[in-house]
Amino acid sequence: MIKVAQFGEGNFLRTFVDAYFDTLVEEGKEYSVDIIKPITFGTLERFVKQNNKYNIVLRGAENGQAVQKVRKITVLDKVIDPFADEESYYAVAKNPDLKIIVSNTTEAGICFNEADDFNAFDGITYPAKLTKFLLERFNAGLDGVYLLPVELIDHNADELKKCVDNYIELWKLPESFKEWNATQNFYCNTLVDRIVSGNPKTQEDAESLEKLIGYKDELVSVGEPFGLWAVEKKGDIEKYIQEGVHNIEVVLTTDIDYYKKRKVRVLNGSHTNIVPAGLWEGAITVYDCMQDKKLLDFMLATLNEEIVPFVSDNVEATKAFADSVLDRFSNPYLNHLLTSISLNSISKWRARNLPSFKDYYTRYGKIPANMTKGFSYLMKIYSSLKEKDGKYFVQLPSREIQVLDDLPYLEYFVKGGSVSAFMKDQAVWGEDLTAYAGFETAVLENLQKLNEGKSLI
């Protein structure tokens, strides 16, 4: 039996990690998962009521066809509230079968707080709780484990280990424990990719899911069919984490950065480039963009010409991933609002699009036309901002929307700041964007066309 300790009971872990281990059990392997509630907020009553069993519904598009699949998840063994049952919490740590620790405590969960008290529990961070958990296992004379955090931060496992090391120093724990943590535990960086919308958001959807499942499930969670878990290969992890497609696709790799780069540039980058164009052209959701020929053609050209060729030398593998992304964008059930994706668009463009922009410019000595158009739509939206009662709005050709971003950016444009000066601001972009020959001129010309009511696509 391979025991998994899971810090977090939320929809994502239950629709992603638990679906994976549940599928392995169905395939004849022996796994069980103990969920540990990482914060005081929330209750485990629904788990108790349903004997730790629930359903996931995977809805989306596969090969252009709408699909809807129900899977009952039965891999959960115990669901523990360590704030009410500390003994059961440490019993998991002392279980010889424990091999894997998974966590999803949000991006803010992996942090160090020097004020954390070793004798406390409720108010300390997840890494602090984990340090105490690992110390209990060390004191029991047991082997280390594989730690697979899925929090969406760069090098999540490396950051988690830094926090644990800091607590070992802060609390002056034994040097032998520090050595054990460094040599017996394997902190594996990961990247996860599955869109999970979670519990039904409307009464109509709840009733539809109840009819689909056959009974009311208070733990039901909805996600997309696509799933990818890239896990850094360390130690003998292949004994415990099975590669291949097991509800989600699992890849063990020594190059986790490739998978992150691929996701950020292809999925997130194409999202970020299409959003301002879609908003200005009248679309409301990503699905709308996929149904509009000129917006779809714009997205395809951006991907095929300006993003995919620059992710890695294996262009075919990246192209296959891009094709899967297009299937996901065509998901009729998810309907991602463009306004939701547009949150913090300035920093997103810098992180997701500027690297591809630069790679294209370096190779061809000219600016990429489609990302320039996407950037121009973005600048048109921001340069059209109006402030009302402390909130910031833009009047699109079809409707008015609120824009959410860092306050200095919003105030800059409301006060009449120029696009050219904004493009030059190295504090915003990390460099002067007007240094790319022809970029500033093209953006200003595009803005003039938009001001005249013309389309750029």
Short mmCIF file of C-alpha atoms in Angstrom, two decimals:
data_model
loop_
_atom_site.label_atom_id
_atom_site.label_comp_id
_atom_site.label_asym_id
_atom_site.label_seq_id
_atom_site.Cartn_x
_atom_site.Cartn_y
_atom_site.Cartn_z
CA MET A 1 0.00 0.00 0.00
CA ILE A 2 1.23 3.48 -0.91
CA LYS A 3 -0.17 6.14 1.40
CA VAL A 4 -0.57 9.73 0.21
CA ALA A 5 -0.90 12.63 2.66
CA GLN A 6 -2.76 15.50 1.00
CA PHE A 7 -2.70 18.97 2.54
CA GLY A 8 -5.85 20.53 1.14
CA GLU A 9 -9.42 19.37 0.52
CA GLY A 10 -10.33 21.82 -2.22
CA ASN A 11 -11.88 21.21 -5.61
CA PHE A 12 -8.64 21.23 -7.58
CA LEU A 13 -6.87 18.50 -5.63
CA ARG A 14 -10.01 16.37 -5.56
CA THR A 15 -10.57 16.74 -9.31
CA PHE A 16 -6.91 16.34 -10.27
CA VAL A 17 -4.64 14.50 -7.82
CA ASP A 18 -7.30 12.29 -6.25
CA ALA A 19 -8.72 11.41 -9.68
CA TYR A 20 -5.22 10.25 -10.64
CA PHE A 21 -4.67 8.04 -7.61
CA ASP A 22 -8.24 6.71 -7.86
CA THR A 23 -7.56 5.69 -11.46
CA LEU A 24 -4.37 3.89 -10.41
CA VAL A 25 -6.42 1.88 -7.89
CA GLU A 26 -8.87 0.97 -10.64
CA GLU A 27 -5.89 -0.23 -12.68
CA GLY A 28 -4.87 -2.61 -9.90
CA LYS A 29 -2.40 -0.54 -7.87
CA GLU A 30 -2.69 -0.03 -4.11
CA TYR A 31 -3.03 3.60 -3.07
CA SER A 32 -5.00 5.46 -0.43
CA VAL A 33 -5.19 9.15 0.34
CA ASP A 34 -5.51 10.84 3.72
CA ILE A 35 -6.67 14.45 3.41
CA ILE A 36 -5.42 16.94 5.98
CA LYS A 37 -7.25 20.24 6.35
CA PRO A 38 -4.46 22.86 6.30
CA ILE A 39 -6.36 25.84 7.76
CA THR A 40 -8.96 26.34 10.45
CA PHE A 41 -11.51 27.75 8.01
CA GLY A 42 -14.14 25.35 6.69
CA THR A 43 -15.68 22.10 7.82
CA LEU A 44 -15.33 18.44 6.88
CA GLU A 45 -18.99 17.63 7.51
CA ARG A 46 -19.69 16.83 3.86
CA PHE A 47 -16.90 14.23 3.83
CA VAL A 48 -18.27 12.59 6.98
CA LYS A 49 -21.80 12.63 5.54
CA GLN A 50 -20.68 10.97 2.29
CA ASN A 51 -18.16 8.55 3.83
CA ASN A 52 -15.31 10.33 1.99
CA LYS A 53 -16.76 9.47 -1.42
CA TYR A 54 -17.75 11.92 -4.14
CA ASN A 55 -18.03 12.36 -7.90
CA ILE A 56 -16.15 14.45 -10.40
CA VAL A 57 -17.67 15.47 -13.73
CA LEU A 58 -15.30 16.15 -16.61
CA ARG A 59 -16.94 18.38 -19.18
CA GLY A 60 -15.44 19.74 -22.31
CA ALA A 61 -14.41 19.12 -25.88
CA GLU A 62 -12.33 16.25 -27.19
CA ASN A 63 -11.47 16.24 -30.90
CA GLY A 64 -14.12 18.88 -31.46
CA GLN A 65 -16.90 16.89 -29.76
CA ALA A 66 -18.60 17.82 -26.49
CA VAL A 67 -18.07 15.21 -23.76
CA GLN A 68 -19.35 14.79 -20.23
CA LYS A 69 -17.95 12.03 -18.02
CA VAL A 70 -18.80 11.12 -14.43
CA ARG A 71 -16.28 9.37 -12.18
CA LYS A 72 -16.89 8.30 -8.59
CA ILE A 73 -13.82 8.86 -6.40
CA THR A 74 -13.33 6.28 -3.63
CA VAL A 75 -9.57 6.52 -2.97
CA LEU A 76 -9.92 8.69 0.16
CA ASP A 77 -9.27 6.83 3.40
CA LYS A 78 -9.34 9.43 6.17
CA VAL A 79 -10.10 13.15 6.13
CA ILE A 80 -8.43 14.77 9.13
CA ASP A 81 -8.95 18.08 10.91
CA PRO A 82 -5.59 18.48 12.70
CA PHE A 83 -6.91 21.43 14.70
CA ALA A 84 -9.45 19.13 16.36
CA ASP A 85 -7.57 15.82 16.11
CA GLU A 86 -3.83 16.37 16.40
CA GLU A 87 -3.23 12.72 17.27
CA SER A 88 -4.60 11.50 13.92
CA TYR A 89 -2.50 14.12 12.13
CA TYR A 90 0.75 12.84 13.58
CA ALA A 91 -0.38 9.24 13.13
CA VAL A 92 -0.23 9.86 9.36
CA ALA A 93 3.36 11.09 9.75
CA LYS A 94 4.28 7.87 11.57
CA ASN A 95 2.66 5.56 9.02
CA PRO A 96 5.43 3.45 7.37
CA ASP A 97 3.34 3.28 4.18
CA LEU A 98 3.44 7.05 3.72
CA LYS A 99 5.47 7.79 0.59
CA ILE A 100 3.97 10.95 -0.93
CA ILE A 101 2.92 14.35 0.39
CA VAL A 102 0.87 16.58 -1.92
CA SER A 103 -0.21 20.11 -1.09
CA ASN A 104 -2.26 22.94 -2.52
CA THR A 105 -2.38 25.73 0.03
CA THR A 106 -2.61 28.57 -2.55
CA GLU A 107 0.34 30.55 -3.87
CA ALA A 108 0.52 32.40 -0.53
CA GLY A 109 0.66 29.14 1.42
CA ILE A 110 4.35 28.44 0.85
CA CYS A 111 5.92 31.10 3.01
CA PHE A 112 8.10 31.54 6.08
CA ASN A 113 7.08 33.53 9.15
CA GLU A 114 9.76 34.01 11.76
CA ALA A 115 7.04 34.73 14.33
CA ASP A 116 5.73 31.15 14.13
CA ASP A 117 6.01 29.32 17.46
CA PHE A 118 7.01 25.65 17.50
CA ASN A 119 4.47 25.03 20.29
CA ALA A 120 1.64 26.61 18.33
CA PHE A 121 -0.41 25.06 15.52
CA ASP A 122 -3.55 27.01 14.55
CA GLY A 123 -1.90 30.22 13.41
CA ILE A 124 1.34 28.95 11.88
CA THR A 125 2.04 28.52 8.17
CA TYR A 126 1.70 25.31 6.17
CA PRO A 127 5.51 24.86 5.93
CA ALA A 128 5.68 25.24 9.72
CA LYS A 129 3.03 22.55 10.21
CA LEU A 130 4.86 20.39 7.68
CA THR A 131 8.15 20.79 9.55
CA LYS A 132 6.51 19.49 12.73
CA PHE A 133 4.93 16.66 10.72
CA LEU A 134 8.30 15.64 9.26
CA LEU A 135 9.99 15.89 12.66
CA GLU A 136 7.46 13.41 14.04
CA ARG A 137 8.31 11.01 11.21
CA PHE A 138 12.05 11.47 11.82
CA ASN A 139 11.65 10.80 15.53
CA ALA A 140 9.79 7.58 14.67
CA GLY A 141 12.91 6.39 12.82
CA LEU A 142 11.17 6.21 9.44
CA ASP A 143 12.41 6.91 5.91
CA GLY A 144 11.74 10.16 4.12
CA VAL A 145 9.00 10.88 1.60
CA TYR A 146 8.43 12.53 -1.78
CA LEU A 147 6.95 16.02 -1.49
CA LEU A 148 4.95 17.20 -4.51
CA PRO A 149 3.50 20.67 -3.92
CA VAL A 150 1.19 21.88 -6.70
CA GLU A 151 1.00 25.52 -5.62
CA LEU A 152 1.37 27.75 -8.69
CA ILE A 153 4.70 29.37 -7.93
CA ASP A 154 8.03 28.95 -9.67
CA HIS A 155 10.06 26.03 -8.30
CA ASN A 156 7.37 25.28 -5.74
CA ALA A 157 9.19 22.36 -4.10
CA ASP A 158 12.47 24.26 -3.86
CA GLU A 159 10.64 27.11 -2.14
CA LEU A 160 8.89 24.68 0.21
CA LYS A 161 12.21 23.11 1.22
CA LYS A 162 13.70 26.55 1.88
CA CYS A 163 10.83 27.26 4.26
CA VAL A 164 11.26 23.94 6.10
CA ASP A 165 15.01 24.57 6.40
CA ASN A 166 14.28 28.02 7.79
CA TYR A 167 11.97 26.57 10.45
CA ILE A 168 14.60 23.99 11.39
CA GLU A 169 17.02 26.87 11.98
CA LEU A 170 14.43 29.11 13.68
CA TRP A 171 13.35 26.42 16.11
CA LYS A 172 16.90 25.09 16.61
CA LEU A 173 15.85 21.56 15.75
CA PRO A 174 18.46 18.76 15.80
CA GLU A 175 21.21 18.84 13.18
CA SER A 176 20.48 15.16 12.52
CA PHE A 177 16.91 16.09 11.54
CA LYS A 178 18.23 18.76 9.19
CA GLU A 179 20.49 16.15 7.57
CA TRP A 180 17.61 13.67 7.31
CA ASN A 181 15.42 16.29 5.62
CA ALA A 182 18.19 17.11 3.15
CA THR A 183 19.05 13.52 2.23
CA GLN A 184 15.96 11.38 2.87
CA ASN A 185 13.19 13.64 1.62
CA PHE A 186 12.82 14.43 -2.07
CA TYR A 187 11.26 17.81 -2.85
CA CYS A 188 10.01 17.55 -6.44
CA ASN A 189 8.99 20.66 -8.35
CA THR A 190 5.75 20.21 -10.25
CA LEU A 191 3.52 21.87 -12.81
CA VAL A 192 -0.21 21.14 -12.93
CA ASP A 193 -2.67 21.92 -15.70
CA ARG A 194 -6.40 21.26 -15.53
CA ILE A 195 -9.16 23.84 -15.49
CA VAL A 196 -11.45 23.07 -12.55
CA SER A 197 -14.60 25.14 -12.11
CA GLY A 198 -15.55 23.20 -8.98
CA ASN A 199 -18.98 23.10 -7.44
CA PRO A 200 -22.04 24.03 -9.52
CA LYS A 201 -22.54 27.80 -9.51
CA THR A 202 -26.27 27.92 -10.27
CA GLN A 203 -29.32 26.02 -9.14
CA GLU A 204 -29.90 24.92 -12.73
CA ASP A 205 -26.41 23.46 -12.94
CA ALA A 206 -26.79 21.75 -9.56
CA GLU A 207 -30.02 20.11 -10.68
CA SER A 208 -28.43 19.05 -13.97
CA LEU A 209 -25.49 17.43 -12.16
CA GLU A 210 -27.79 15.69 -9.69
CA LYS A 211 -29.73 14.21 -12.59
CA LEU A 212 -26.50 13.19 -14.35
CA ILE A 213 -25.03 11.49 -11.27
CA GLY A 214 -28.31 10.02 -10.06
CA TYR A 215 -28.29 11.56 -6.60
CA LYS A 216 -27.30 14.75 -4.76
CA ASP A 217 -23.56 14.93 -4.19
CA GLU A 218 -22.50 17.84 -1.98
CA LEU A 219 -18.84 17.28 -2.90
CA VAL A 220 -19.26 17.07 -6.68
CA SER A 221 -16.61 18.99 -8.62
CA VAL A 222 -16.52 19.89 -12.31
CA GLY A 223 -13.37 20.07 -14.42
CA GLU A 224 -12.20 19.74 -17.99
CA PRO A 225 -11.07 16.42 -19.53
CA PHE A 226 -7.52 17.66 -20.14
CA GLY A 227 -5.06 17.12 -17.31
CA LEU A 228 -1.27 17.27 -17.12
CA TRP A 229 0.98 16.74 -14.11
CA ALA A 230 4.67 17.29 -14.78
CA VAL A 231 6.77 16.08 -11.83
CA GLU A 232 10.49 16.56 -11.33
CA LYS A 233 12.27 13.20 -11.42
CA LYS A 234 14.23 12.59 -8.22
CA GLY A 235 15.26 9.51 -6.27
CA ASP A 236 13.11 6.48 -7.05
CA ILE A 237 9.94 8.45 -7.62
CA GLU A 238 8.94 6.20 -10.52
CA LYS A 239 8.14 3.51 -7.90
CA TYR A 240 5.37 5.67 -6.52
CA ILE A 241 4.26 8.00 -9.32
CA GLN A 242 3.16 6.21 -12.48
CA GLU A 243 3.78 7.94 -15.81
CA GLY A 244 1.30 7.89 -18.67
CA VAL A 245 -2.38 8.77 -18.91
CA HIS A 246 -4.31 7.81 -15.79
CA ASN A 247 -7.25 10.22 -15.99
CA ILE A 248 -4.57 12.92 -16.21
CA GLU A 249 -1.31 12.62 -18.09
CA VAL A 250 1.69 12.32 -15.79
CA VAL A 251 5.23 13.07 -16.96
CA LEU A 252 8.37 12.51 -14.88
CA THR A 253 11.04 14.89 -16.11
CA THR A 254 14.36 16.47 -15.25
CA ASP A 255 13.30 19.59 -17.18
CA ILE A 256 10.26 20.94 -15.36
CA ASP A 257 11.01 24.42 -16.73
CA TYR A 258 10.10 23.28 -20.26
CA TYR A 259 6.58 22.37 -19.19
CA LYS A 260 6.14 25.64 -17.34
CA LYS A 261 7.45 27.61 -20.32
CA ARG A 262 5.13 25.70 -22.67
CA LYS A 263 2.04 26.33 -20.53
CA VAL A 264 2.80 30.00 -19.85
CA ARG A 265 3.61 30.86 -23.45
CA VAL A 266 1.09 28.70 -25.32
CA LEU A 267 -1.95 28.57 -23.08
CA ASN A 268 -1.55 31.72 -20.99
CA GLY A 269 0.18 33.72 -23.72
CA SER A 270 -2.49 33.06 -26.34
CA HIS A 271 -5.15 33.89 -23.74
CA THR A 272 -3.49 37.19 -22.91
CA ASN A 273 -3.10 38.20 -26.56
CA ILE A 274 -6.67 37.38 -27.59
CA VAL A 275 -8.44 38.98 -24.60
CA PRO A 276 -8.11 42.71 -25.45
CA ALA A 277 -8.80 42.01 -29.13
CA GLY A 278 -11.83 39.90 -28.23
CA LEU A 279 -13.17 42.51 -25.84
CA TRP A 280 -12.84 45.33 -28.38
CA GLU A 281 -14.35 43.21 -31.16
CA GLY A 282 -17.42 42.37 -29.06
CA ALA A 283 -16.72 38.89 -27.64
CA ILE A 284 -17.67 38.09 -24.06
CA THR A 285 -16.02 34.71 -23.50
CA VAL A 286 -13.09 32.70 -24.83
CA TYR A 287 -15.66 30.39 -26.39
CA ASP A 288 -17.05 33.38 -28.31
CA CYS A 289 -13.57 34.03 -29.68
CA MET A 290 -13.33 30.45 -30.88
CA GLN A 291 -16.67 30.78 -32.69
CA ASP A 292 -15.76 34.06 -34.41
CA LYS A 293 -13.77 33.38 -37.60
CA LYS A 294 -11.61 36.48 -37.58
CA LEU A 295 -10.78 36.17 -33.87
CA LEU A 296 -10.04 32.46 -34.28
CA ASP A 297 -7.82 33.14 -37.30
CA PHE A 298 -6.03 35.82 -35.28
CA MET A 299 -5.41 33.39 -32.42
CA LEU A 300 -4.21 30.62 -34.75
CA ALA A 301 -1.81 32.93 -36.56
CA THR A 302 -0.39 34.18 -33.25
CA LEU A 303 0.13 30.64 -31.98
CA ASN A 304 1.52 29.12 -35.17
CA GLU A 305 3.77 31.98 -36.25
CA GLU A 306 4.79 33.81 -33.09
CA ILE A 307 4.55 31.48 -30.08
CA VAL A 308 4.87 27.77 -30.90
CA PRO A 309 8.18 27.98 -32.85
CA PHE A 310 9.97 29.57 -29.89
CA VAL A 311 9.07 27.30 -26.95
CA SER A 312 11.59 24.51 -27.61
CA ASP A 313 13.46 22.72 -30.37
CA ASN A 314 10.71 20.08 -30.39
CA VAL A 315 8.24 22.21 -32.32
CA GLU A 316 5.98 19.24 -33.09
CA ALA A 317 5.47 18.48 -29.40
CA THR A 318 4.64 22.11 -28.73
CA LYS A 319 2.26 22.14 -31.70
CA ALA A 320 0.47 19.09 -30.31
CA PHE A 321 0.07 20.88 -26.98
CA ALA A 322 -1.23 23.98 -28.78
CA ASP A 323 -3.82 21.83 -30.55
CA SER A 324 -4.99 20.51 -27.19
CA VAL A 325 -5.21 24.07 -25.91
CA LEU A 326 -7.49 25.00 -28.79
CA ASP A 327 -9.75 22.08 -27.86
CA ARG A 328 -9.85 23.43 -24.33
CA PHE A 329 -10.67 26.95 -25.45
CA SER A 330 -13.56 25.43 -27.42
CA ASN A 331 -15.04 23.90 -24.25
CA PRO A 332 -18.75 24.80 -24.40
CA TYR A 333 -19.16 24.26 -20.66
CA LEU A 334 -16.46 26.50 -19.21
CA ASN A 335 -17.19 29.82 -20.94
CA HIS A 336 -14.30 31.81 -19.46
CA LEU A 337 -15.22 35.47 -19.26
CA LEU A 338 -12.69 37.68 -21.04
CA THR A 339 -13.13 40.26 -18.30
CA SER A 340 -12.00 37.66 -15.72
CA ILE A 341 -8.88 36.81 -17.71
CA SER A 342 -8.13 40.52 -18.24
CA LEU A 343 -7.27 41.02 -14.56
CA ASN A 344 -3.75 42.54 -14.26
CA SER A 345 -3.24 42.50 -18.03
CA ILE A 346 -0.09 44.65 -17.96
CA SER A 347 1.95 42.25 -15.82
CA LYS A 348 0.46 39.29 -17.67
CA TRP A 349 1.57 40.67 -21.06
CA ARG A 350 5.09 41.19 -19.71
CA ALA A 351 5.32 37.65 -18.28
CA ARG A 352 3.42 35.72 -20.93
CA ASN A 353 3.87 37.55 -24.23
CA LEU A 354 7.00 39.67 -24.08
CA PRO A 355 9.36 36.62 -24.02
CA SER A 356 7.81 35.24 -27.24
CA PHE A 357 7.82 38.74 -28.74
CA LYS A 358 11.54 39.05 -28.02
CA ASP A 359 12.36 35.59 -29.40
CA TYR A 360 10.54 36.38 -32.65
CA TYR A 361 12.30 39.75 -32.94
CA THR A 362 15.69 38.16 -32.30
CA ARG A 363 15.18 35.52 -34.98
CA TYR A 364 13.62 37.67 -37.70
CA GLY A 365 14.82 41.19 -36.89
CA LYS A 366 11.28 42.55 -36.96
CA ILE A 367 8.31 42.83 -34.62
CA PRO A 368 5.66 40.06 -34.58
CA ALA A 369 2.58 41.45 -36.30
CA ASN A 370 -0.08 39.63 -34.29
CA MET A 371 1.32 40.25 -30.85
CA THR A 372 1.77 43.87 -31.87
CA LYS A 373 -1.93 44.00 -32.72
CA GLY A 374 -2.83 42.34 -29.41
CA PHE A 375 -0.68 44.87 -27.57
CA SER A 376 -2.30 47.70 -29.53
CA TYR A 377 -5.79 46.56 -28.49
CA LEU A 378 -4.53 46.44 -24.91
CA MET A 379 -3.18 49.98 -25.10
CA LYS A 380 -6.43 51.16 -26.69
CA ILE A 381 -8.40 49.81 -23.73
CA TYR A 382 -6.09 51.34 -21.13
CA SER A 383 -5.73 54.68 -22.88
CA SER A 384 -9.56 54.91 -22.98
CA LEU A 385 -10.02 54.46 -19.23
CA LYS A 386 -12.38 56.66 -17.20
CA GLU A 387 -12.60 56.80 -13.41
CA LYS A 388 -15.95 56.64 -11.60
CA ASP A 389 -16.16 56.59 -7.81
CA GLY A 390 -12.74 55.01 -7.42
CA LYS A 391 -13.32 52.36 -10.08
CA TYR A 392 -11.97 52.29 -13.61
CA PHE A 393 -14.06 51.64 -16.70
CA VAL A 394 -13.69 51.62 -20.45
CA GLN A 395 -16.43 52.07 -23.02
CA LEU A 396 -15.94 49.35 -25.64
CA PRO A 397 -17.76 49.60 -28.97
CA SER A 398 -20.38 47.14 -27.65
CA ARG A 399 -20.49 47.70 -23.86
CA GLU A 400 -18.82 49.21 -20.82
CA ILE A 401 -16.53 47.06 -18.65
CA GLN A 402 -14.56 47.59 -15.47
CA VAL A 403 -10.77 47.21 -15.70
CA LEU A 404 -8.83 45.81 -12.75
CA ASP A 405 -5.06 46.27 -12.56
CA ASP A 406 -2.37 47.85 -10.40
CA LEU A 407 -3.58 51.29 -9.38
CA PRO A 408 -0.55 53.24 -10.70
CA TYR A 409 -1.18 51.93 -14.23
CA LEU A 410 -4.87 52.83 -14.11
CA GLU A 411 -4.23 56.28 -12.70
CA TYR A 412 -1.49 56.94 -15.26
CA PHE A 413 -3.87 56.58 -18.18
CA VAL A 414 -6.83 58.29 -16.51
CA LYS A 415 -4.59 61.31 -15.96
CA GLY A 416 -3.76 61.40 -19.67
CA GLY A 417 -0.44 59.57 -19.74
CA SER A 418 0.78 58.76 -23.25
CA VAL A 419 1.14 55.26 -24.66
CA SER A 420 4.64 56.05 -25.93
CA ALA A 421 5.88 57.08 -22.49
CA PHE A 422 4.25 54.01 -20.95
CA MET A 423 6.03 51.76 -23.45
CA LYS A 424 9.34 53.38 -22.48
CA ASP A 425 8.82 52.80 -18.75
CA GLN A 426 11.36 50.17 -17.67
CA ALA A 427 9.73 49.88 -14.25
CA VAL A 428 6.63 48.53 -16.00
CA TRP A 429 8.20 46.27 -18.63
CA GLY A 430 11.71 45.64 -17.34
CA GLU A 431 13.01 47.36 -20.48
CA ASP A 432 12.18 50.10 -22.98
CA LEU A 433 9.73 48.56 -25.45
CA THR A 434 10.31 51.36 -27.96
CA ALA A 435 13.83 49.99 -28.45
CA TYR A 436 12.31 47.33 -30.72
CA ALA A 437 12.50 48.93 -34.15
CA GLY A 438 9.08 49.75 -35.55
CA PHE A 439 7.12 48.72 -32.45
CA GLU A 440 6.15 52.17 -31.21
CA THR A 441 5.26 53.36 -34.71
CA ALA A 442 3.12 50.29 -35.38
CA VAL A 443 1.26 50.62 -32.07
CA LEU A 444 0.52 54.32 -32.64
CA GLU A 445 -0.69 53.62 -36.18
CA ASN A 446 -2.90 50.80 -34.89
CA LEU A 447 -4.35 53.08 -32.23
CA GLN A 448 -5.22 55.62 -34.91
CA LYS A 449 -7.08 52.93 -36.87
CA LEU A 450 -9.00 51.88 -33.76
CA ASN A 451 -9.84 55.52 -33.07
CA GLU A 452 -11.29 55.67 -36.58
CA GLY A 453 -13.52 52.67 -35.83
CA LYS A 454 -11.46 50.21 -37.91
CA SER A 455 -10.54 46.66 -36.91
CA LEU A 456 -6.94 45.40 -36.75
CA ILE A 457 -7.87 41.81 -37.58
#
